[in-house]
Short mmCIF file of C-alpha atoms and ligand atoms in Angstrom, two decimals:
data_model
loop_
_atom_site.label_atom_id
_atom_site.label_comp_id
_atom_site.label_asym_id
_atom_site.label_seq_id
_atom_site.Cartn_x
_atom_site.Cartn_y
_atom_site.Cartn_z
CA MET D 1 35.43 5.74 -5.09
CA GLN D 2 35.86 2.85 -7.52
CA ALA D 3 36.21 4.66 -10.81
CA ASP D 4 35.43 1.56 -12.86
CA ALA D 5 32.45 0.26 -10.86
CA ASN D 6 29.16 -0.30 -12.68
CA TYR D 7 25.84 0.43 -10.99
CA ARG D 8 22.63 -1.03 -12.40
CA VAL D 9 19.15 -0.58 -10.99
CA VAL D 10 16.17 -2.95 -10.85
CA VAL D 11 12.76 -1.42 -10.16
CA PRO D 12 10.17 -4.09 -9.29
CA ALA D 13 6.79 -2.76 -10.47
CA ALA D 14 4.90 -5.97 -11.24
CA GLY D 15 2.67 -5.98 -8.16
CA SER D 16 -1.08 -5.42 -8.22
CA GLY D 17 -1.31 -3.44 -4.97
CA GLN D 18 -3.83 -5.66 -3.14
CA ARG D 19 -3.57 -3.71 0.12
CA MET D 20 -3.97 -0.36 -1.63
CA ALA D 21 -7.15 -1.64 -3.28
CA SER D 22 -7.22 1.18 -5.84
CA GLY D 23 -8.55 1.01 -9.40
CA VAL D 24 -5.08 0.97 -10.93
CA PRO D 25 -1.97 -0.62 -9.38
CA LYS D 26 -0.50 1.83 -6.85
CA GLN D 27 2.62 2.54 -8.91
CA TYR D 28 0.33 4.25 -11.45
CA LEU D 29 -1.59 6.46 -9.01
CA GLU D 30 -0.85 10.16 -9.42
CA ILE D 31 0.95 12.44 -7.01
CA GLY D 32 0.83 15.98 -8.38
CA ASP D 33 1.61 15.92 -12.08
CA LYS D 34 3.29 12.49 -12.20
CA THR D 35 2.56 8.87 -11.39
CA VAL D 36 4.25 7.21 -8.41
CA ILE D 37 6.61 5.24 -10.66
CA GLU D 38 7.66 8.40 -12.53
CA HIS D 39 8.62 10.06 -9.23
CA THR D 40 10.63 6.94 -8.42
CA LEU D 41 12.36 6.74 -11.81
CA ASP D 42 13.11 10.48 -11.84
CA ALA D 43 14.76 10.22 -8.42
CA LEU D 44 16.90 7.31 -9.66
CA LEU D 45 17.77 9.07 -12.92
CA GLY D 46 18.90 11.99 -10.77
CA CYS D 47 21.78 9.82 -9.55
CA THR D 48 24.59 10.37 -12.00
CA ARG D 49 26.44 7.14 -11.14
CA ILE D 50 23.56 4.89 -12.25
CA GLN D 51 24.10 3.40 -15.71
CA SER D 52 20.85 1.63 -16.47
CA ILE D 53 17.44 0.82 -15.05
CA VAL D 54 15.41 -2.35 -15.58
CA VAL D 55 11.71 -1.85 -14.79
CA VAL D 56 9.87 -5.10 -14.02
CA VAL D 57 6.17 -5.05 -14.93
CA SER D 58 3.44 -7.67 -15.07
CA ALA D 59 2.64 -9.42 -18.36
CA ASP D 60 -0.85 -7.87 -18.57
CA ASP D 61 0.25 -4.31 -17.74
CA ASP D 62 -1.25 -1.95 -20.32
CA ILE D 63 -0.33 1.28 -18.52
CA TRP D 64 3.48 1.01 -18.46
CA PRO D 65 4.02 1.24 -22.26
CA GLY D 66 2.46 4.73 -22.26
CA ILE D 67 4.77 5.87 -19.47
CA ALA D 68 7.88 4.16 -20.89
CA GLY D 69 7.54 6.33 -24.00
CA ARG D 70 8.33 9.40 -21.88
CA TYR D 71 11.72 7.89 -21.05
CA SER D 72 12.83 7.20 -24.61
CA GLY D 73 16.50 8.05 -24.97
CA ARG D 74 17.13 7.20 -21.31
CA PRO D 75 18.89 3.93 -20.33
CA LEU D 76 15.67 2.11 -19.44
CA GLU D 77 14.64 -1.47 -20.23
CA THR D 78 11.50 -3.48 -19.40
CA VAL D 79 11.36 -7.07 -18.15
CA ILE D 80 8.26 -9.15 -17.30
CA GLY D 81 7.83 -10.03 -13.63
CA GLY D 82 6.65 -13.06 -11.72
CA GLU D 83 4.30 -14.26 -8.99
CA GLU D 84 6.02 -12.55 -6.04
CA ARG D 85 8.42 -9.62 -5.76
CA CYS D 86 11.38 -12.03 -5.43
CA HIS D 87 10.45 -13.73 -8.73
CA SER D 88 10.21 -10.34 -10.44
CA VAL D 89 13.67 -9.37 -9.17
CA LEU D 90 15.12 -12.72 -10.24
CA ASN D 91 13.78 -12.23 -13.79
CA ALA D 92 15.50 -8.84 -13.94
CA LEU D 93 18.79 -10.24 -12.63
CA ALA D 94 18.71 -13.05 -15.21
CA HIS D 95 18.22 -10.41 -17.91
CA ILE D 96 21.05 -8.19 -16.65
CA ALA D 97 23.39 -11.17 -16.26
CA GLN D 98 23.29 -11.73 -20.03
CA THR D 99 25.43 -8.64 -20.59
CA ALA D 100 26.79 -7.48 -17.23
CA ASP D 101 29.79 -8.57 -15.18
CA ALA D 102 29.09 -10.71 -12.11
CA ASN D 103 30.98 -8.12 -10.10
CA ASP D 104 28.73 -5.21 -11.14
CA TRP D 105 26.57 -3.66 -8.44
CA VAL D 106 22.79 -4.00 -8.66
CA LEU D 107 20.54 -1.67 -6.68
CA VAL D 108 16.98 -2.96 -6.26
CA HIS D 109 14.46 -0.21 -5.49
CA ASP D 110 10.67 -0.59 -5.15
CA ALA D 111 8.58 1.34 -7.69
CA ALA D 112 6.27 2.08 -4.76
CA ARG D 113 8.92 4.23 -2.97
CA PRO D 114 8.65 7.56 -4.81
CA CYS D 115 10.21 9.72 -2.06
CA LEU D 116 13.72 8.31 -2.47
CA ARG D 117 16.38 11.00 -2.03
CA PRO D 118 19.11 10.85 -4.69
CA ALA D 119 21.56 11.85 -1.92
CA ASP D 120 20.68 8.64 -0.05
CA VAL D 121 21.54 6.58 -3.13
CA ASP D 122 24.90 8.32 -3.25
CA ALA D 123 25.38 7.68 0.48
CA LEU D 124 24.60 3.98 -0.01
CA ILE D 125 27.03 3.67 -2.92
CA ASP D 126 29.75 5.56 -1.02
CA ALA D 127 29.28 3.51 2.15
CA LEU D 128 29.54 0.20 0.28
CA ASP D 129 32.51 1.22 -1.84
CA GLY D 130 34.93 -1.70 -1.58
CA ASP D 131 32.51 -3.87 0.43
CA MET D 132 32.51 -7.52 -0.61
CA THR D 133 28.86 -8.25 0.29
CA GLY D 134 26.71 -5.14 -0.08
CA GLY D 135 23.89 -3.70 1.98
CA LEU D 136 20.73 -1.64 2.12
CA LEU D 137 19.15 1.57 3.34
CA GLY D 138 17.25 1.36 6.59
CA VAL D 139 16.11 3.38 9.58
CA PRO D 140 16.19 2.46 13.27
CA VAL D 141 12.83 1.53 14.79
CA ALA D 142 11.45 4.46 16.81
CA ASP D 143 8.34 3.11 18.58
CA THR D 144 8.21 0.69 21.49
CA MET D 145 7.90 -2.79 19.98
CA LYS D 146 5.38 -5.37 21.24
CA GLN D 147 5.06 -9.06 20.45
CA VAL D 148 1.31 -9.72 20.17
CA SER D 149 -0.34 -13.14 20.14
CA ALA D 150 -3.26 -14.21 17.93
CA ASP D 151 -5.80 -13.23 20.60
CA GLY D 152 -4.64 -9.60 20.39
CA ARG D 153 -2.85 -9.55 23.74
CA ILE D 154 0.74 -8.59 24.32
CA GLU D 155 3.12 -11.44 25.01
CA GLN D 156 6.15 -9.27 25.60
CA THR D 157 7.88 -5.98 24.91
CA VAL D 158 10.68 -6.48 22.42
CA SER D 159 13.85 -4.46 22.90
CA ARG D 160 14.25 -1.81 20.21
CA GLU D 161 17.98 -2.09 20.38
CA GLY D 162 19.40 -3.16 17.06
CA LEU D 163 15.99 -3.24 15.31
CA TRP D 164 15.79 -1.45 11.97
CA HIS D 165 13.23 -1.03 9.20
CA ALA D 166 14.63 -2.42 5.93
CA LEU D 167 14.07 0.05 3.06
CA THR D 168 15.32 0.12 -0.52
CA PRO D 169 17.55 0.49 -2.48
CA GLN D 170 19.29 -2.76 -1.56
CA MET D 171 22.67 -3.02 -3.25
CA PHE D 172 24.55 -6.25 -3.93
CA ARG D 173 26.98 -7.72 -6.43
CA LEU D 174 25.01 -9.09 -9.40
CA GLY D 175 26.57 -12.57 -9.29
CA LEU D 176 26.18 -13.06 -5.53
CA LEU D 177 22.60 -11.81 -5.42
CA HIS D 178 21.58 -13.79 -8.50
CA ALA D 179 22.98 -17.02 -7.01
CA ALA D 180 21.48 -16.32 -3.57
CA LEU D 181 17.98 -15.64 -4.95
CA GLU D 182 18.10 -18.65 -7.25
CA LYS D 183 19.13 -20.87 -4.36
CA VAL D 184 16.43 -19.65 -1.98
CA LEU D 185 13.63 -19.87 -4.57
CA SER D 186 14.68 -23.32 -5.76
CA SER D 187 14.50 -24.49 -2.14
CA GLY D 188 10.82 -23.48 -2.13
CA ARG D 189 11.22 -20.44 0.14
CA LEU D 190 10.14 -16.87 -0.57
CA VAL D 191 11.87 -13.69 0.59
CA THR D 192 10.46 -10.17 0.81
CA ASP D 193 13.77 -8.40 0.22
CA GLU D 194 17.17 -9.04 -1.32
CA ALA D 195 18.99 -8.85 2.02
CA ALA D 196 16.98 -11.86 3.26
CA ALA D 197 18.18 -13.93 0.29
CA MET D 198 21.77 -12.90 1.03
CA GLU D 199 21.34 -13.68 4.74
CA LEU D 200 20.02 -17.16 3.93
CA ALA D 201 23.08 -17.68 1.73
CA GLY D 202 25.29 -16.91 4.72
CA TYR D 203 26.18 -13.25 4.08
CA ARG D 204 25.81 -10.36 6.53
CA PRO D 205 24.64 -7.30 4.56
CA ARG D 206 25.48 -3.86 5.92
CA MET D 207 22.72 -1.54 7.14
CA ILE D 208 23.18 2.05 6.02
CA GLN D 209 21.02 4.72 7.63
CA GLY D 210 18.62 6.44 5.22
CA HIS D 211 15.62 8.69 5.84
CA ARG D 212 12.19 7.84 7.21
CA ASP D 213 10.41 9.64 4.37
CA ASN D 214 11.50 6.86 1.96
CA ILE D 215 8.13 5.19 2.61
CA LYS D 216 6.65 2.34 0.59
CA ILE D 217 3.15 3.22 -0.56
CA THR D 218 1.16 0.29 0.78
CA LEU D 219 -2.16 1.56 2.20
CA PRO D 220 -4.38 4.43 0.98
CA ALA D 221 -3.16 6.86 3.67
CA ASP D 222 0.42 6.44 2.42
CA LEU D 223 -0.37 8.26 -0.81
CA ALA D 224 -1.21 11.53 0.97
CA LEU D 225 1.91 11.20 3.10
CA ALA D 226 4.12 10.67 0.04
CA ALA D 227 2.47 13.69 -1.62
CA PHE D 228 3.23 15.75 1.48
CA TYR D 229 6.90 14.71 1.51
CA LEU D 230 7.36 15.40 -2.20
CA GLN D 231 5.62 18.78 -2.05
CA ALA D 232 7.68 19.81 0.96
CA ARG D 233 10.79 19.22 -1.13
CA VAL D 234 9.53 21.35 -4.01
CA ARG D 235 8.88 24.20 -1.54
CA ALA D 236 12.27 23.83 0.16
N1 CTP J 1 6.28 -6.33 -6.99
C1 CTP J 1 6.74 -6.97 -8.15
N2 CTP J 1 6.30 -8.22 -8.46
C2 CTP J 1 5.40 -8.86 -7.68
C3 CTP J 1 4.93 -8.23 -6.49
C4 CTP J 1 5.41 -6.96 -6.16
O1 CTP J 1 7.56 -6.41 -8.88
N3 CTP J 1 4.97 -10.05 -8.04
C5 CTP J 1 6.74 -4.96 -6.69
C6 CTP J 1 5.60 -3.97 -6.47
O2 CTP J 1 5.11 -3.48 -7.71
C7 CTP J 1 6.22 -2.92 -5.57
C8 CTP J 1 7.31 -3.68 -4.83
O3 CTP J 1 7.47 -4.94 -5.49
O4 CTP J 1 6.82 -1.86 -6.30
C9 CTP J 1 6.98 -3.85 -3.37
O5 CTP J 1 5.90 -4.76 -3.21
P1 CTP J 1 4.53 -4.44 -2.47
O6 CTP J 1 4.60 -3.16 -1.73
O7 CTP J 1 4.13 -5.67 -1.73
O8 CTP J 1 3.54 -4.19 -3.73
P2 CTP J 1 2.30 -5.06 -4.20
O9 CTP J 1 2.67 -6.50 -4.18
O10 CTP J 1 1.83 -4.47 -5.48
O11 CTP J 1 1.22 -4.73 -3.07
P3 CTP J 1 0.37 -5.79 -2.20
O12 CTP J 1 1.39 -6.67 -1.51
O13 CTP J 1 -0.45 -4.95 -1.28
O14 CTP J 1 -0.44 -6.55 -3.20
MG1 MG J 2 3.22 -7.48 -2.30
#
């Protein structure tokens, strides 16, 4: 392990949860006695190698300040997000770059993934120790994959071989990721994860196998599933 490596975390939480269509943004829905984002932050704070966390929230967010107070004394900062997830992440990277070394590692993890296992963060960090590019957690696709056309009919069956779901955290060197995201956004493109920005910049991020329970809460049914996964861990 690199004894002198720095690990910083960005937690994008500036989305409004359109697909969830709940009264409050999904990161503030409750699972048991905590909100989704608190489960997420507590999992990250359970990783001893992480130095600091930047939470990215929207400018009109009036819920986050009340939650942030519970983390006083912890290495947590808040940054205002942007239009899309990639803009929110870029704002956080620009903030971190003011004080951090370009060679520091940044782990970007969605606020909407509360079932993250601290052991998977350690596995990601260990696997990428010494890697020049970085990588992400993922899981191999399990179902048979179909390419479907606009009329709802199958065009072809796509081979599952080599197909993975991209999860988070996604871990890259601050300087490389910052430059890659800036370049892609200034060219007018959008990306839905950090790996895509790195790929477009010519890098080949490594895929590290995580666990399928690291779901992103997206639709209403996902909340019950996340609650089930978290409760199962408390019982274990
Ligand atoms: N996110 C963000 N800034 C945005 C949009 C999204 O920081 N402008 C965050 C979300 O808060 C979430 C993560 O990125 O933690 C993953 O995005 P997604 O699941 O798409 O969340 P939302 O954009 O909130 O949901 P939807 O796309 O259904 O509106
Ligand atoms: Mg979204």
